[in-house]
Coordinates of C-alpha atoms in Angstrom, one line a residue:
M1 CA 23.7 -27.9 -14.9
K2 CA 27.1 -26.2 -15.0
K3 CA 27.3 -22.6 -14.3
L4 CA 27.6 -20.1 -17.2
W5 CA 30.9 -18.7 -15.9
F6 CA 32.4 -22.2 -15.9
K7 CA 31.3 -22.8 -19.5
I8 CA 32.8 -19.5 -20.7
G9 CA 36.0 -20.0 -18.6
I10 CA 36.6 -23.5 -19.9
S11 CA 35.9 -22.3 -23.5
F12 CA 38.5 -19.6 -23.1
F13 CA 40.9 -22.1 -21.6
I14 CA 40.5 -24.6 -24.4
L15 CA 40.9 -21.9 -27.0
F16 CA 44.1 -20.6 -25.4
F17 CA 45.3 -24.1 -24.9
I18 CA 44.9 -25.0 -28.5
T19 CA 46.4 -21.6 -29.6
M20 CA 49.4 -21.9 -27.2
G21 CA 49.9 -25.5 -28.3
L22 CA 50.0 -24.7 -31.9
V23 CA 52.3 -21.7 -31.3
G24 CA 54.5 -23.8 -29.1
L25 CA 54.9 -26.6 -31.7
F26 CA 55.5 -24.1 -34.4
S27 CA 58.0 -22.2 -32.3
G28 CA 59.8 -25.4 -31.2
E29 CA 60.1 -26.7 -34.8
L30 CA 61.2 -23.3 -36.0
M31 CA 63.9 -23.1 -33.4
K32 CA 65.0 -26.7 -34.0
T33 CA 65.2 -26.0 -37.8
T34 CA 67.0 -22.7 -37.2
Y35 CA 69.5 -24.4 -34.8
L36 CA 70.2 -27.2 -37.3
D37 CA 70.7 -24.7 -40.1
M38 CA 73.1 -22.7 -38.0
K39 CA 75.0 -25.9 -37.2
E40 CA 75.1 -26.9 -40.9
N41 CA 76.4 -23.5 -41.9
Q42 CA 79.0 -23.6 -39.1
L43 CA 80.3 -27.0 -40.2
E44 CA 80.4 -25.9 -43.8
D45 CA 82.5 -22.9 -42.8
E46 CA 84.8 -25.1 -40.7
A47 CA 85.2 -27.5 -43.5
R48 CA 86.3 -24.8 -46.0
V49 CA 88.6 -23.3 -43.4
L50 CA 90.1 -26.7 -42.9
L51 CA 90.7 -27.2 -46.6
H52 CA 92.7 -24.0 -46.8
T53 CA 94.6 -24.6 -43.5
T54 CA 95.7 -28.2 -44.5
N55 CA 96.4 -27.3 -48.1
I56 CA 94.7 -30.5 -49.1
E57 CA 93.5 -28.9 -52.4
N58 CA 97.2 -28.8 -53.6
V59 CA 98.0 -32.4 -52.6
N60 CA 97.4 -35.5 -54.6
L61 CA 94.9 -37.4 -52.6
D62 CA 95.8 -40.9 -53.7
Q63 CA 99.5 -40.5 -53.5
N64 CA 99.7 -38.5 -50.3
S65 CA 97.1 -40.4 -48.2
A66 CA 99.5 -41.1 -45.5
Q67 CA 100.6 -37.4 -45.3
I68 CA 97.0 -36.3 -45.1
Q69 CA 96.2 -38.9 -42.4
E70 CA 99.2 -37.7 -40.5
Q71 CA 97.8 -34.1 -40.7
L72 CA 94.5 -35.2 -39.3
S73 CA 95.9 -37.2 -36.5
P74 CA 96.5 -34.2 -34.2
L75 CA 92.8 -33.3 -34.6
T76 CA 91.6 -36.6 -33.1
E77 CA 91.9 -35.4 -29.5
E78 CA 91.6 -31.6 -30.1
V79 CA 88.4 -31.7 -32.2
D80 CA 85.2 -33.4 -31.2
A81 CA 84.1 -33.5 -34.8
R82 CA 85.0 -36.4 -37.1
I83 CA 86.8 -35.4 -40.3
T84 CA 86.8 -37.7 -43.3
I85 CA 88.5 -37.2 -46.7
V86 CA 87.5 -39.3 -49.7
D87 CA 88.6 -39.2 -53.4
N88 CA 86.3 -38.8 -56.3
K89 CA 85.7 -42.5 -56.3
G90 CA 84.5 -42.6 -52.7
H91 CA 87.6 -44.2 -51.3
V92 CA 88.5 -43.1 -47.8
I93 CA 91.8 -41.3 -47.9
A94 CA 91.9 -40.2 -44.3
D95 CA 89.7 -40.2 -41.2
S96 CA 90.3 -38.5 -37.8
K97 CA 88.5 -41.2 -35.8
E98 CA 89.0 -44.4 -37.7
D99 CA 91.6 -46.3 -39.7
P100 CA 90.9 -45.3 -43.3
T101 CA 92.0 -48.7 -44.6
M102 CA 89.3 -50.4 -42.6
L103 CA 86.5 -48.2 -43.9
E104 CA 84.4 -49.1 -46.9
N105 CA 83.7 -47.0 -49.9
H106 CA 81.7 -43.9 -49.1
A107 CA 80.6 -43.0 -52.7
N108 CA 77.0 -43.9 -51.9
R109 CA 76.8 -41.8 -48.8
P110 CA 74.2 -39.0 -49.4
E111 CA 76.5 -36.1 -48.5
F112 CA 79.4 -37.4 -50.7
K113 CA 76.9 -38.3 -53.5
E114 CA 75.6 -34.7 -53.6
V115 CA 79.1 -33.3 -53.9
L116 CA 80.9 -35.9 -56.1
Q117 CA 78.1 -37.0 -58.3
D118 CA 75.6 -34.1 -58.3
G119 CA 78.2 -31.4 -58.3
Q120 CA 76.7 -29.4 -55.4
E121 CA 78.7 -26.9 -53.4
V122 CA 77.8 -28.7 -50.2
G123 CA 76.3 -32.0 -49.2
I124 CA 74.4 -32.4 -46.0
A125 CA 72.9 -35.5 -44.4
T126 CA 71.6 -36.6 -41.0
R127 CA 71.7 -40.3 -40.1
K128 CA 72.8 -42.9 -37.6
S129 CA 76.5 -43.7 -38.2
D130 CA 77.1 -47.3 -39.0
T131 CA 80.6 -47.0 -37.7
L132 CA 80.0 -45.0 -34.5
G133 CA 76.5 -46.3 -33.7
Y134 CA 74.7 -42.9 -33.0
S135 CA 73.1 -40.1 -35.0
M136 CA 75.4 -37.7 -36.7
L137 CA 75.2 -34.5 -38.8
Y138 CA 77.3 -34.8 -41.9
V139 CA 78.5 -31.8 -44.0
A140 CA 80.7 -32.4 -47.0
V141 CA 82.4 -29.8 -49.3
P142 CA 84.2 -30.6 -52.6
I143 CA 88.1 -30.7 -52.9
V144 CA 88.7 -28.9 -56.2
Q145 CA 92.1 -29.4 -58.0
N146 CA 92.7 -27.8 -61.3
G147 CA 89.0 -27.1 -61.7
D148 CA 87.9 -30.6 -61.2
V149 CA 86.5 -32.3 -58.1
A150 CA 89.2 -34.5 -56.8
G151 CA 87.4 -35.6 -53.7
A152 CA 85.5 -34.3 -50.7
L153 CA 86.1 -33.3 -47.1
R154 CA 83.5 -34.2 -44.6
I155 CA 83.0 -33.0 -41.1
A156 CA 80.6 -34.9 -38.9
V157 CA 79.4 -34.0 -35.5
S158 CA 77.3 -36.0 -33.0
L159 CA 73.6 -34.9 -32.8
E160 CA 73.5 -35.7 -29.1
S161 CA 74.5 -32.2 -28.2
V162 CA 72.0 -30.9 -30.7
E163 CA 69.2 -33.2 -29.4
S164 CA 70.1 -32.2 -25.8
A165 CA 69.9 -28.6 -26.7
I166 CA 66.6 -29.2 -28.5
N167 CA 65.3 -31.2 -25.5
T168 CA 66.3 -28.3 -23.2
L169 CA 64.5 -26.0 -25.5
W170 CA 61.3 -28.2 -25.5
G171 CA 61.5 -28.4 -21.7
N172 CA 61.7 -24.6 -21.4
L173 CA 58.9 -24.3 -23.8
F174 CA 56.7 -26.7 -21.8
L175 CA 57.5 -24.9 -18.6
I176 CA 56.6 -21.6 -20.1
F177 CA 53.6 -23.2 -21.7
G178 CA 52.4 -24.7 -18.3
I179 CA 52.9 -21.4 -16.5
A180 CA 51.1 -19.6 -19.3
L181 CA 48.2 -22.1 -19.1
I182 CA 47.8 -21.6 -15.3
L183 CA 47.8 -17.8 -15.8
I184 CA 45.4 -18.2 -18.7
A185 CA 43.1 -20.4 -16.6
L186 CA 43.0 -17.9 -13.8
I187 CA 42.5 -15.0 -16.2
S188 CA 39.8 -16.9 -18.0
I189 CA 38.0 -17.6 -14.8
F190 CA 38.3 -14.0 -13.7
I191 CA 37.1 -12.7 -17.0
A192 CA 34.3 -15.3 -17.3
R193 CA 33.1 -14.4 -13.8
K194 CA 33.2 -10.7 -14.5
I195 CA 31.3 -11.2 -17.8
T196 CA 28.7 -13.7 -16.5
K197 CA 28.1 -12.1 -13.0
P198 CA 25.5 -9.6 -14.4
V199 CA 24.2 -12.3 -16.7
Q200 CA 23.8 -14.7 -13.8
E201 CA 22.1 -12.0 -11.7
I202 CA 19.7 -11.2 -14.7
M203 CA 18.9 -15.0 -14.9
E204 CA 18.3 -15.1 -11.1
V205 CA 16.0 -12.1 -11.2
S206 CA 14.2 -13.6 -14.3
T207 CA 13.7 -16.8 -12.3
D208 CA 12.4 -14.8 -9.3
L209 CA 9.9 -13.0 -11.6
A210 CA 8.8 -16.3 -13.0
N211 CA 8.2 -17.5 -9.4
H212 CA 6.1 -14.4 -8.7
E213 CA 8.8 -12.7 -6.6
Y214 CA 8.2 -9.3 -8.2
S215 CA 10.3 -7.4 -5.6
S216 CA 13.5 -8.9 -7.0
R217 CA 15.9 -6.4 -8.6
I218 CA 19.4 -6.3 -10.4
Y219 CA 21.9 -4.3 -8.3
G220 CA 25.2 -5.4 -9.8
K221 CA 27.2 -3.0 -12.0
S222 CA 27.7 -3.7 -15.7
S223 CA 28.4 -1.9 -18.9
G224 CA 27.3 -1.8 -22.5
E225 CA 24.5 -4.0 -23.6
L226 CA 24.4 -5.9 -20.3
Q227 CA 23.7 -2.6 -18.5
E228 CA 20.9 -1.8 -20.9
L229 CA 19.5 -5.3 -20.4
S230 CA 19.7 -4.9 -16.6
I231 CA 17.9 -1.6 -16.8
S232 CA 15.2 -3.2 -19.0
V233 CA 14.8 -6.2 -16.7
N234 CA 14.5 -3.9 -13.6
K235 CA 11.9 -1.8 -15.5
L236 CA 10.0 -5.0 -16.4
A237 CA 10.1 -6.1 -12.7
E238 CA 8.8 -2.7 -11.5
S239 CA 6.1 -2.8 -14.1
L240 CA 5.1 -6.4 -13.1
E241 CA 5.2 -5.5 -9.4
T242 CA 2.9 -2.5 -10.0
Q243 CA 0.6 -4.5 -12.2
M244 CA 0.4 -7.5 -9.8
F245 CA -0.2 -5.1 -6.9
E246 CA -3.1 -3.5 -8.8
I247 CA -4.4 -7.0 -9.8
R248 CA -4.2 -8.3 -6.2
E249 CA -5.8 -5.1 -5.0
N250 CA -8.6 -5.3 -7.6
S251 CA -8.9 -9.0 -6.9
Q252 CA -9.3 -8.4 -3.1
R253 CA -11.8 -5.6 -3.8
L254 CA -13.7 -7.9 -6.1
T255 CA -13.6 -10.8 -3.7
A256 CA -14.7 -8.5 -0.8
I257 CA -17.6 -7.2 -3.0
V258 CA -18.6 -10.7 -4.1
E259 CA -18.3 -12.2 -0.6
N260 CA -20.3 -9.5 1.0
L261 CA -23.1 -9.3 -1.6
V262 CA -26.5 -10.0 -0.2
S263 CA -27.1 -12.0 -3.4
G264 CA -25.7 -15.5 -3.9
V265 CA -23.1 -15.6 -6.8
M266 CA -22.1 -18.8 -8.6
L267 CA -19.8 -19.1 -11.6
I268 CA -20.4 -22.2 -13.8
N269 CA -17.9 -23.2 -16.6
H270 CA -18.8 -24.6 -20.0
D271 CA -18.6 -28.2 -18.5
K272 CA -21.5 -27.2 -16.2
E273 CA -19.1 -27.4 -13.2
I274 CA -19.2 -24.9 -10.3
V275 CA -16.0 -22.8 -10.4
M276 CA -16.7 -20.2 -7.7
T277 CA -19.4 -19.2 -5.1
N278 CA -19.7 -16.7 -2.3
R279 CA -20.9 -17.1 1.3
M280 CA -24.5 -16.1 0.5
M281 CA -24.8 -18.9 -2.1
Y282 CA -23.7 -21.4 0.6
R283 CA -26.4 -20.1 2.9
I284 CA -29.0 -20.3 0.2
L285 CA -28.1 -23.8 -0.9
G286 CA -27.3 -25.0 2.6
K287 CA -24.0 -26.6 1.4
Q288 CA -20.3 -25.8 1.9
E289 CA -18.3 -28.1 -0.4
I290 CA -19.8 -27.5 -3.9
T291 CA -16.9 -26.1 -5.9
G292 CA -15.9 -28.5 -8.7
K293 CA -19.3 -30.3 -8.7
P294 CA -21.9 -30.2 -11.5
F295 CA -24.5 -27.6 -10.7
Y296 CA -27.4 -30.1 -11.2
E297 CA -26.0 -32.2 -8.3
V298 CA -26.0 -29.1 -6.0
I299 CA -29.1 -27.2 -7.0
K300 CA -32.2 -29.1 -5.8
S301 CA -34.6 -27.1 -7.8
Y302 CA -36.1 -28.2 -11.1
G303 CA -37.1 -24.7 -12.1
L304 CA -33.7 -23.2 -11.4
S305 CA -31.9 -26.0 -13.3
E306 CA -34.3 -25.5 -16.2
L307 CA -33.5 -21.8 -16.2
I308 CA -29.7 -22.5 -16.4
E309 CA -30.2 -25.0 -19.2
E310 CA -32.3 -22.6 -21.1
T311 CA -29.6 -19.9 -20.8
L312 CA -27.0 -22.3 -22.2
Q313 CA -29.2 -23.1 -25.2
T314 CA -30.4 -19.6 -26.0
K315 CA -27.2 -17.8 -25.0
Q316 CA -29.3 -15.0 -23.6
M317 CA -29.8 -13.7 -20.0
K318 CA -32.7 -15.2 -18.2
Q319 CA -34.5 -13.9 -15.0
E320 CA -37.3 -15.4 -13.1
E321 CA -38.8 -15.6 -9.6
I322 CA -38.4 -19.1 -8.3
T323 CA -39.5 -20.8 -5.1
I324 CA -37.2 -23.5 -3.7
Y325 CA -38.0 -25.8 -0.8
F326 CA -34.5 -27.1 0.2
P327 CA -32.9 -26.5 2.6
K328 CA -35.8 -24.3 3.5
E329 CA -38.6 -22.6 1.6
M330 CA -37.4 -19.4 0.0
I331 CA -38.6 -17.1 -2.8
L332 CA -35.6 -16.3 -5.0
D333 CA -35.0 -13.7 -7.7
A334 CA -32.9 -15.8 -10.1
S335 CA -30.8 -14.2 -12.9
V336 CA -28.6 -16.3 -15.2
S337 CA -26.2 -14.5 -17.6
P338 CA -24.0 -16.2 -20.2
I339 CA -20.3 -15.5 -20.6
L340 CA -19.7 -15.3 -24.3
M341 CA -16.3 -15.7 -26.1
E342 CA -15.3 -13.8 -29.3
D343 CA -16.7 -16.6 -31.5
G344 CA -20.1 -16.4 -29.7
E345 CA -19.7 -19.7 -27.8
V346 CA -20.7 -19.9 -24.2
S347 CA -17.6 -20.3 -21.9
G348 CA -19.6 -20.2 -18.7
L349 CA -22.5 -18.8 -16.7
V350 CA -23.0 -16.4 -13.8
L351 CA -25.9 -17.3 -11.6
L352 CA -27.3 -14.7 -9.2
L353 CA -29.8 -15.6 -6.5
H354 CA -31.4 -12.9 -4.3
D355 CA -33.6 -14.0 -1.4
I356 CA -36.7 -12.0 -1.7
T357 CA -38.7 -14.1 0.8
Q358 CA -38.7 -11.3 3.4
I359 CA -39.6 -8.7 0.8
R360 CA -42.6 -10.7 -0.3
H361 CA -43.5 -11.3 3.3
L362 CA -43.2 -7.6 4.0
E363 CA -45.4 -6.9 1.1
N364 CA -48.0 -9.2 2.4
V365 CA -47.6 -7.7 5.9
R366 CA -48.1 -4.2 4.4
S367 CA -51.2 -5.3 2.6
E368 CA -52.5 -6.9 5.7
F369 CA -51.6 -3.8 7.7
V370 CA -53.5 -1.5 5.4
A371 CA -56.5 -3.9 5.5
N372 CA -56.3 -4.2 9.3
V373 CA -56.0 -0.5 9.8
S374 CA -58.9 0.1 7.5
H375 CA -60.9 -2.5 9.4
E376 CA -59.9 -1.4 12.8
L377 CA -60.7 2.2 12.0
K378 CA -63.9 1.3 10.2
T379 CA -65.3 -0.6 13.2
P380 CA -65.4 2.2 15.8
V381 CA -66.2 4.8 13.2
T382 CA -69.2 2.7 12.0
A383 CA -70.3 2.3 15.6
L384 CA -70.0 6.0 16.3
K385 CA -71.9 6.9 13.1
G386 CA -74.6 4.3 13.7
F387 CA -75.3 5.3 17.3
A388 CA -75.2 9.0 16.5
E389 CA -77.7 8.6 13.7
T390 CA -79.9 6.5 16.1
L391 CA -79.8 9.3 18.6
L392 CA -80.6 11.9 16.0
D393 CA -83.6 9.9 14.9
G394 CA -85.2 10.3 18.3
A395 CA -83.5 7.9 20.7
M396 CA -81.9 10.9 22.5
Y397 CA -85.2 11.7 24.1
D398 CA -85.1 8.4 25.9
E399 CA -82.8 9.2 28.8
A400 CA -81.8 5.6 29.6
L401 CA -81.2 4.8 25.9
L402 CA -79.3 8.1 25.5
K403 CA -77.0 7.3 28.4
Q404 CA -76.4 3.8 27.0
F405 CA -75.6 5.0 23.5
L406 CA -73.3 7.8 24.8
T407 CA -71.4 5.3 26.9
I408 CA -70.9 3.1 23.8
I409 CA -69.9 6.1 21.8
K410 CA -67.3 7.1 24.5
D411 CA -65.9 3.5 24.6
E412 CA -65.6 3.4 20.8
S413 CA -64.0 6.9 20.8
D414 CA -61.5 5.7 23.5
R415 CA -60.8 2.6 21.4
L416 CA -60.3 4.7 18.3
H417 CA -58.0 7.1 20.3
R418 CA -55.9 4.2 21.5
L419 CA -55.6 2.8 18.1
I420 CA -54.4 6.1 16.6
L421 CA -52.0 6.6 19.5
D422 CA -50.5 3.1 19.0
I423 CA -50.2 3.6 15.3
L424 CA -48.4 6.9 15.8
A425 CA -46.2 5.5 18.5
L426 CA -45.2 2.5 16.4
S427 CA -44.5 4.8 13.4
R428 CA -42.3 7.0 15.5
I429 CA -40.4 4.1 17.0
E430 CA -39.8 2.5 13.6
Q431 CA -38.6 5.8 12.2
K432 CA -36.4 6.3 15.3
T433 CA -37.7 9.8 15.7
L434 CA -37.9 9.2 19.5
P435 CA -34.3 8.7 20.7
L436 CA -33.8 7.0 24.0
Q437 CA -33.1 9.2 27.0
I438 CA -30.3 7.2 28.7
E439 CA -30.5 7.4 32.5
E440 CA -29.7 5.1 35.5
V441 CA -32.8 3.0 36.1
N442 CA -33.6 1.1 39.2
V443 CA -35.1 -2.1 37.7
N444 CA -36.6 -3.2 41.0
D445 CA -38.6 0.0 41.4
M446 CA -39.6 0.0 37.7
M447 CA -41.0 -3.6 38.1
E448 CA -43.0 -2.6 41.2
Q449 CA -44.5 0.4 39.4
S450 CA -45.5 -1.7 36.4
V451 CA -47.2 -4.3 38.6
K452 CA -49.2 -1.5 40.4
T453 CA -50.2 0.0 37.0
V454 CA -51.9 -3.3 35.9
S455 CA -53.0 -4.5 39.3
E456 CA -56.5 -3.1 39.0
L457 CA -57.1 -4.9 35.7
A458 CA -55.7 -8.1 37.2
T459 CA -58.0 -7.7 40.3
L460 CA -61.1 -7.5 38.1
K461 CA -60.2 -10.9 36.6
E462 CA -59.1 -12.3 40.0
I463 CA -55.6 -12.9 38.5
S464 CA -52.6 -13.0 40.9
I465 CA -49.2 -11.5 39.9
Q466 CA -46.2 -13.2 41.5
K467 CA -43.1 -11.0 41.9
K468 CA -40.0 -13.1 41.7
W469 CA -36.8 -11.0 42.4
D470 CA -34.5 -10.3 45.3
K471 CA -35.9 -7.2 47.0
N472 CA -32.7 -6.8 49.0
K473 CA -30.5 -6.6 45.8
T474 CA -30.8 -3.4 43.8
I475 CA -30.1 -3.8 40.1
L476 CA -29.3 -0.7 38.1
I477 CA -29.0 -0.4 34.3
E478 CA -28.3 2.5 31.9
N479 CA -31.4 2.9 29.7
E480 CA -34.7 4.8 29.5
G481 CA -37.1 4.1 32.4
D482 CA -40.3 5.1 30.6
R483 CA -39.6 2.7 27.7
L484 CA -38.7 -0.1 30.0
Q485 CA -42.0 0.4 31.9
Q486 CA -43.9 0.6 28.7
I487 CA -42.5 -2.8 27.7
L488 CA -43.4 -4.4 31.1
I489 CA -46.9 -2.9 31.1
N490 CA -47.7 -4.1 27.6
L491 CA -46.5 -7.6 28.4
L492 CA -48.4 -7.8 31.7
S493 CA -51.5 -6.3 30.1
N494 CA -51.3 -8.8 27.3
A495 CA -50.8 -11.7 29.8
I496 CA -53.9 -10.5 31.8
Q497 CA -56.0 -10.3 28.6
Y498 CA -55.3 -13.9 27.6
T499 CA -55.3 -15.5 31.0
P500 CA -58.6 -16.9 32.2
A501 CA -60.1 -15.6 35.5
K502 CA -58.4 -16.7 38.6
G503 CA -55.2 -17.4 36.7
E504 CA -51.7 -16.6 37.6
I505 CA -48.9 -14.4 36.2
S506 CA -45.3 -14.1 37.3
L507 CA -42.8 -11.4 36.8
Q508 CA -39.2 -12.5 37.3
L509 CA -35.8 -10.6 37.3
E510 CA -32.4 -12.3 36.8
D511 CA -28.9 -10.8 37.1
L512 CA -26.7 -12.3 34.3
G513 CA -23.6 -10.2 34.9
D514 CA -23.4 -7.7 32.0
E515 CA -27.1 -8.3 31.2
I516 CA -30.4 -8.6 33.0
Q517 CA -33.3 -11.0 32.0
L518 CA -36.9 -10.1 32.6
I519 CA -39.4 -13.0 32.4
V520 CA -43.2 -12.6 32.1
K521 CA -45.0 -15.9 32.5
D522 CA -48.7 -16.7 32.5
N523 CA -50.9 -19.9 32.5
G524 CA -53.3 -18.6 29.9
I525 CA -54.6 -20.0 26.7
G526 CA -51.2 -20.1 25.0
I527 CA -50.2 -19.6 21.4
P528 CA -50.1 -22.2 18.7
A529 CA -46.6 -23.2 17.5
K530 CA -47.4 -22.1 13.9
D531 CA -48.2 -18.5 15.1
L532 CA -45.1 -18.0 17.3
E533 CA -43.0 -16.5 14.5
R534 CA -45.6 -13.9 13.6
I535 CA -46.9 -12.6 16.9
F536 CA -44.7 -9.5 16.8
E537 CA -46.2 -8.5 13.5
R538 CA -48.6 -5.5 13.4
F539 CA -52.2 -6.4 13.8
Y540 CA -51.5 -10.1 13.7
R541 CA -54.1 -12.0 15.7
V542 CA -53.8 -15.6 16.6
D543 CA -57.6 -15.9 16.8
K544 CA -59.4 -12.8 15.5
A545 CA -62.7 -13.9 16.8
R546 CA -61.6 -14.3 20.4
T547 CA -59.5 -11.1 20.6
R548 CA -61.8 -8.6 19.1
H549 CA -63.8 -8.2 22.4
S550 CA -60.6 -7.5 24.4
G551 CA -60.4 -4.0 23.2
G552 CA -56.7 -4.4 22.2
T553 CA -55.3 -2.7 19.1
G554 CA -53.1 -5.7 18.0
L555 CA -50.0 -3.5 18.1
G556 CA -48.8 -4.1 21.7
L557 CA -46.3 -6.9 20.9
S558 CA -45.1 -5.1 17.8
I559 CA -44.3 -2.0 19.9
V560 CA -42.6 -4.2 22.5
K561 CA -40.4 -5.8 19.9
H562 CA -39.3 -2.4 18.4
L563 CA -38.6 -1.0 21.9
V564 CA -36.4 -3.9 22.9
D565 CA -34.5 -3.6 19.6
M566 CA -34.0 0.1 20.3
M567 CA -32.6 -0.7 23.7
E568 CA -30.1 -3.2 22.1
G569 CA -31.8 -6.2 23.7
T570 CA -33.4 -9.4 22.6
I571 CA -36.8 -10.9 23.1
H572 CA -38.1 -14.4 22.5
V573 CA -41.2 -16.4 23.5
T574 CA -42.1 -19.9 24.3
S575 CA -45.7 -21.1 24.5
Q576 CA -47.9 -24.2 24.7
E577 CA -51.7 -24.1 24.0
N578 CA -53.8 -24.3 27.2
V579 CA -50.6 -24.3 29.3
G580 CA -49.3 -20.8 29.1
T581 CA -46.9 -18.4 27.5
T582 CA -43.5 -17.0 28.6
F583 CA -41.7 -14.0 27.3
Y584 CA -37.9 -13.6 27.9
I585 CA -36.3 -10.2 27.6
R586 CA -32.5 -9.6 27.8
L587 CA -31.1 -6.0 28.2
P588 CA -27.5 -4.8 28.6
K589 CA -26.7 -3.1 31.8
H590 CA -24.5 -0.5 30.2
R591 CA -24.9 1.5 26.9

């Protein structure tokens, strides 16, 4: 596509070319006509002067032809023009260039005809001479004798000089015309560029704006309407840049909000195809490439698909609690909202899925906790009340029975006291009302003290505790020693309780660089695989019947889990029934 300046420049050039051409033609023809008119008038004047100087008007033309010829003879060499005299009949009386007797009758020559027959004051004609063989200009004037036209005197000149002068004139005109065209072409290009430069810049900026380059601006100087247009385009560009910045900023905020929602978000168009999803939806559905697919190919839940279809039909928001089993079992709070156009038709749907599996689980745990606490408190209280009533009814007078009952009452009181202390401790830990007192802890010494603390209980069951760490290498960490000892004692006590008599427990320490790993391993009764995920829950018992007699509160492992989390560590367990259980604890060396 040709540039705008070229189009305008060539238009100017063509316009000037046509104008100059017309002016040149008109001027040339006008000058040619003017030159011929001047030449005709000159020849007419010369003819009349010649009439008076030769006194031909007072001489009889037919009788004095020889005399007249003699008078013209000197002019043959001196005058370039041809002089011819004819009588009123057209006979040639004299001629300065040719023998008159050899010339034919000239009565029918246009210039003589106009004078002799038409009675005009002058006769003018231009033609090729039959005698001389080239174009001539003929001017004839009448010879009047006694008031009558006795003949005519004609002066003829060659048009070669005239044509040469005219050709010179045309040459000069063409030269001037060519120079003018070159100047006009240069001026046209200059003017066109000057006019189109701001227009071209406006076009370039407009193209940039169409290509989303909103920082583009017009910096060239212009005037008039182009300046106003440039200002308007710059204002438009500034407005678009501001609006697009706000749109991008809002889009980024919206994207950040949607991507970081704890709920899964899915946008479905009117063709039931998935247009957009966030990361949480990918996690819930267990798929990554779902955009562009129909929702019923992605969502493997009949209840959820039915909820979406119902929303499409009723055009009303629907909400329901749905359980899905793929990729894993989850309880979802599903909400489907229609996107309605102005005419009331559905253009799409917004599906929100919130995983409430943990919430429902926590509700169940809370219910179980309340039930367990009630049961755990009820058992010792009932025992205390029962034995106290028995003593009051008379059993206290039996010394042996009194001692037995008081011992039971003391044991149940201790159990009740431990239960209350564990509940209070767990509550404080969960509420983080007991901040850690960070100090430098010698892990080797802490493990020795923990083993000593539980050694008496292990001795009663003839259980050996193996200490597996390098006693020559001291390992120090930044943490709270009391909490670390509480973790070890709880795990060792738990291992002793569920390890049969004459069993074995090992306590191991590993240095992992920036971390340490504590391993408590036993060869006890083990934990079934189905219960491994729940052993850190409060009051959860793998086998309620077999653990009631142990005197434990059911809160030990829950306290351990919370303490490890407080210390920014991790804990996990592996176990096999009738083989044993191993707890792994990782703690950072530095806080």
